[in-house]
Coordinates of C-alpha atoms in Angstrom, one line a residue:
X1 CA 276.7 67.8 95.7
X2 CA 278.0 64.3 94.8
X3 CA 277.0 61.5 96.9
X4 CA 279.4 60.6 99.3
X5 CA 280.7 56.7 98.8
X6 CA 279.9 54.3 101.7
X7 CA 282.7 53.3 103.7
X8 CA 285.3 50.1 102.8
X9 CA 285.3 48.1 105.9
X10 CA 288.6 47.2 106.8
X11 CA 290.1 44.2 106.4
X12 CA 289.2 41.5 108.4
X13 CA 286.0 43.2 109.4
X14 CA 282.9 42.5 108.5
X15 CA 280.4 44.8 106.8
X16 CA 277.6 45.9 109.3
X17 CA 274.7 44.3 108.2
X18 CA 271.0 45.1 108.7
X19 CA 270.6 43.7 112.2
X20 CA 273.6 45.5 113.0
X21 CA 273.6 46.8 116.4
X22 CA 273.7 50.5 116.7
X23 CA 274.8 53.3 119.1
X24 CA 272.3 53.2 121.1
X25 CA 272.2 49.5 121.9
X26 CA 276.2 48.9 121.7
X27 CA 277.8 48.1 125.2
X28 CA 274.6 47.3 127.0
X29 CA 272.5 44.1 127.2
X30 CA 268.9 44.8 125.2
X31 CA 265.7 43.1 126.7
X32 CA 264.3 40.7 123.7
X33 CA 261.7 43.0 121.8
X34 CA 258.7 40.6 122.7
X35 CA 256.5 41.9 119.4
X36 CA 259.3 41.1 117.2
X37 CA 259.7 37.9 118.2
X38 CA 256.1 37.4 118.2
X39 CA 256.1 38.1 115.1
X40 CA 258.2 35.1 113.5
X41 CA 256.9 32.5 111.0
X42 CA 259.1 30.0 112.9
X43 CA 256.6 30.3 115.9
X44 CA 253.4 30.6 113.6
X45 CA 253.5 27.8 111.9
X46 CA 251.8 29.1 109.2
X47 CA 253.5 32.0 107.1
X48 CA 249.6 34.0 107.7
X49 CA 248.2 33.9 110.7
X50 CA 244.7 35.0 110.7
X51 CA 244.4 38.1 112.9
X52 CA 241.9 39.3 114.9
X53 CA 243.9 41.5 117.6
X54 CA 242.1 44.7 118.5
X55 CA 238.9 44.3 117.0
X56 CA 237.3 44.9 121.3
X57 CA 235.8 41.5 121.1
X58 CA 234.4 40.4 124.5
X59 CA 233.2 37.1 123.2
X60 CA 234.6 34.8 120.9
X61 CA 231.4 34.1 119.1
X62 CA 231.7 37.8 118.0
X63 CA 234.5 35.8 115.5
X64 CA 231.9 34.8 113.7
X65 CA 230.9 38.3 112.4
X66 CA 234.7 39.6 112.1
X67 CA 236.5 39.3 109.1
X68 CA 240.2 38.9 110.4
X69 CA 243.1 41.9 110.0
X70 CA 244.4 41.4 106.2
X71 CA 241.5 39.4 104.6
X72 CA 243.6 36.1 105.2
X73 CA 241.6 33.1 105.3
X74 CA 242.4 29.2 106.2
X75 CA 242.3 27.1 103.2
X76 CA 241.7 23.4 103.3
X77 CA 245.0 22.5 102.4
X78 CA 246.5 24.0 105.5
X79 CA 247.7 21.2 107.9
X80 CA 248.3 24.0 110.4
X81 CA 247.5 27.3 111.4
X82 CA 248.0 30.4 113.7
X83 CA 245.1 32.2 115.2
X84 CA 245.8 36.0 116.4
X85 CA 243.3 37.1 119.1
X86 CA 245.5 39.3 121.4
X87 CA 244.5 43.0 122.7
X88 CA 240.7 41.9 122.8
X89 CA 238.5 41.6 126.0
X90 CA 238.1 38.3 126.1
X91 CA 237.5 37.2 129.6
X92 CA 236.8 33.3 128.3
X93 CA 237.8 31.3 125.3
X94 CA 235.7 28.1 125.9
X95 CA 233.9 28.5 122.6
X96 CA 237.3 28.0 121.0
X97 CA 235.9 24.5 120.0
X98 CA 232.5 25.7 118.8
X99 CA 234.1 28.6 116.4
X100 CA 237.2 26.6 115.3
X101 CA 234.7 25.2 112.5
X102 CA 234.5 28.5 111.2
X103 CA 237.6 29.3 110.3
X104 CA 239.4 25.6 110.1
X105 CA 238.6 22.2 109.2
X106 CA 239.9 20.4 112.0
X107 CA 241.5 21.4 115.3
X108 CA 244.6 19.5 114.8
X109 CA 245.5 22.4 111.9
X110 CA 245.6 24.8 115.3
X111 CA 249.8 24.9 116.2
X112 CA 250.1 28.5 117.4
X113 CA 247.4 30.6 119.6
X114 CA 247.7 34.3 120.7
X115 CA 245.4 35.1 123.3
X116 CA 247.7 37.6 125.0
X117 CA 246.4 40.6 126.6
X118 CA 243.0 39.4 127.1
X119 CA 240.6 39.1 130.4
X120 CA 241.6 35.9 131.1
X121 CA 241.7 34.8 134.8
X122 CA 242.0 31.1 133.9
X123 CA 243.2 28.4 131.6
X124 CA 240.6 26.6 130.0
X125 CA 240.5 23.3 129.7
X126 CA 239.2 23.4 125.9
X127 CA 243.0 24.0 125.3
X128 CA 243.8 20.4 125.2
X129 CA 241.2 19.7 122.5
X130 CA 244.0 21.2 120.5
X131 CA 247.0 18.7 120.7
X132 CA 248.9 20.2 117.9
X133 CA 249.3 23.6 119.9
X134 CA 253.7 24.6 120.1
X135 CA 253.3 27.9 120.8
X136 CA 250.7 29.6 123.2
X137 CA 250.8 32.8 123.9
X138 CA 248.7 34.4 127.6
X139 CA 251.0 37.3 128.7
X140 CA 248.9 39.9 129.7
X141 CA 246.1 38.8 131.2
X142 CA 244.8 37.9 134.4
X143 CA 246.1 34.3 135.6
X144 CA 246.4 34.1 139.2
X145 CA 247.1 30.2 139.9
X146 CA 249.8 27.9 139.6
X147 CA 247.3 25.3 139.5
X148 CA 246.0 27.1 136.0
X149 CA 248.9 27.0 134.4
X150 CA 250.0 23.1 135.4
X151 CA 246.7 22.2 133.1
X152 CA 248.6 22.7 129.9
X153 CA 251.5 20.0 131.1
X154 CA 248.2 17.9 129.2
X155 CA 248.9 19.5 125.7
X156 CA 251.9 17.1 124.8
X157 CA 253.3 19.2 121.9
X158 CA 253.3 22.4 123.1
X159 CA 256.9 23.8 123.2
X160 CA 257.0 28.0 123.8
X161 CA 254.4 29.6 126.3
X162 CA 254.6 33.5 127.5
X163 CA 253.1 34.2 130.7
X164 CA 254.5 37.4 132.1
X165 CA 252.1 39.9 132.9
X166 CA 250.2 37.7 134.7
X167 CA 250.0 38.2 138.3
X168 CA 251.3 34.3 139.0
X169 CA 254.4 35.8 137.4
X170 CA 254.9 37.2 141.0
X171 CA 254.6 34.1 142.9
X172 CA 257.4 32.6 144.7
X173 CA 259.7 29.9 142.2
X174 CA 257.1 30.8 139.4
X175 CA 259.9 30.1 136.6
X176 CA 261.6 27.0 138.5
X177 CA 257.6 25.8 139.2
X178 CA 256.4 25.8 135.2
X179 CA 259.4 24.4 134.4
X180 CA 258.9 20.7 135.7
X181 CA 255.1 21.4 136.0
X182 CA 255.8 21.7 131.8
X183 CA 259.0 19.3 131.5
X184 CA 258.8 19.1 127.5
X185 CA 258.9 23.3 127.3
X186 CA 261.4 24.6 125.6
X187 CA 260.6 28.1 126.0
X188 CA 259.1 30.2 128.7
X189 CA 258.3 34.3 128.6
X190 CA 260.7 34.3 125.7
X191 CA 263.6 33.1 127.5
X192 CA 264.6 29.4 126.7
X193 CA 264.7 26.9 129.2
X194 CA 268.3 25.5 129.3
X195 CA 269.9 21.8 130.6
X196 CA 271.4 23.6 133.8
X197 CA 267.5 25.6 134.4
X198 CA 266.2 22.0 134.3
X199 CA 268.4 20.5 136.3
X200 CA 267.9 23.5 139.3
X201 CA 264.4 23.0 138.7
X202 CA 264.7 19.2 139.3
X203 CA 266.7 20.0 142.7
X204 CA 263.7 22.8 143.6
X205 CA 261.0 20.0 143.1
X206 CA 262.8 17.7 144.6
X207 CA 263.8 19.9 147.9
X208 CA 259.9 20.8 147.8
X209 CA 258.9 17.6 147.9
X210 CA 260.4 17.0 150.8
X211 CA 259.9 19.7 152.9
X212 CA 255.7 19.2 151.5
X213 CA 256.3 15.0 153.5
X214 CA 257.9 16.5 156.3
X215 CA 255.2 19.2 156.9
X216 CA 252.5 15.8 156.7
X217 CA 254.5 13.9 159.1
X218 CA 254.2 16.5 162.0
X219 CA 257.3 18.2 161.1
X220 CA 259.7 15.3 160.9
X221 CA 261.2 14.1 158.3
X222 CA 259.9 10.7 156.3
X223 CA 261.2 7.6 159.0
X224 CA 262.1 9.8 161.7
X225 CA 261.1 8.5 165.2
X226 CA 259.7 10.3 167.8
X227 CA 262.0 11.0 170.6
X228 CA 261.4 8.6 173.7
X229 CA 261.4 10.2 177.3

């Protein structure tokens, strides 16, 4: 039986192309497929990351025995890298500074970090010995605090950061708090952070800053005197 000819689009049509939606997706509104995007050079920095997701590490020292997922290694010519440690059990990463020097020259070559889906209950502070850091991701883990997560506003490049899956994902005005907490983000949980977010954020801090001076000045507001009898 002859193969039959793929259809001529019509005119004025454009040929469905390989990111072409299909049935199944047509009509509705998809949720961002979070892997996928993960998954983009543009957010790597470096075309190879080196991976080391699912290898059941509890410690990151236990890097120094791993060989990472693909045999990739950092060369010395990098000027950046990516570093995959999702789906582990890490519950720390502060020996991120003592094992960089085995797998990286410097810790300004670090510009994208995967720790999602970890143990992690907090943010360490050894984050900001890597300034170069744009992308970070820590969905999945364990981050309770606000007060965690206003510690990276100290890493001044850092531009995309996931933390869904968290439970301070649950807390109230988590997005509206992380965005002026983080005010040169770009990107939050894979959504980006647009002029009109920025500007209700602004007008949340603002509102909460005042309601924070009225609650310290017995309940009334900043230059209010007290009524006379």
């Amino acid at each position: 039986m002859a193969t039959p000819a793929p259809p001529v689009p019509q005119a004025g049509v454009p040929a469905p192309g390989p990111d072409a939606p299909t049935g199944e997706t047509l009509g509705r509104t998809t949720r961002p497929k979070i892997y996928r995007k993960a998954a983009t050079s543009q957010d790597r920095g470096h075309k190879d990351p080196l991976d080391y997701t699912f290898k059941e590490m509890s410690s990151l020292q236990e890097l120094k025995e791993e060989e990472p997922n693909g045999g990739k290694k950092i060369e010395p010519k990098d000027k950046n890298c990516s570093i995959l440690l999702g789906n582990n059990r890490l519950e720390s990463i502060s020996d991120l500074m003592d094992i960089h020097t085995h797998i990286m020259e410097s810790p300004e070559q670090l510009q994208w970090l995967d720790v999602a889906h970890n143990e992690l209950t907090t943010v360490d502070p050894i984050l900001l010995k890597f300034p170069n850091i744009t992308v970070l991701y820590l969905h999945g883990n364990k981050i309770a605090s606000l007060k965690e997560v206003d510690k990276l506003a100290k890493l001044p490049n850092l531009k995309k950061l996931s933390l869904h899956g968290n439970p301070v994902e649950e807390l109230p005005n988590y997005r509206l708090h992380v965005s002026t907490s983080i005010p040169h983000l770009q990107m939050l949980d894979f959504i980006n952070i647009t002029k009109v977010d920025r500007d209700k954020a602004g007008t949340w801090k603002q509102l909460a800053q005042q309601k924070a001076a009225q609650l310290a000045n017995g309940g009334k507001a900043p230059g209010q005197k007290k009524a006379a009898y």
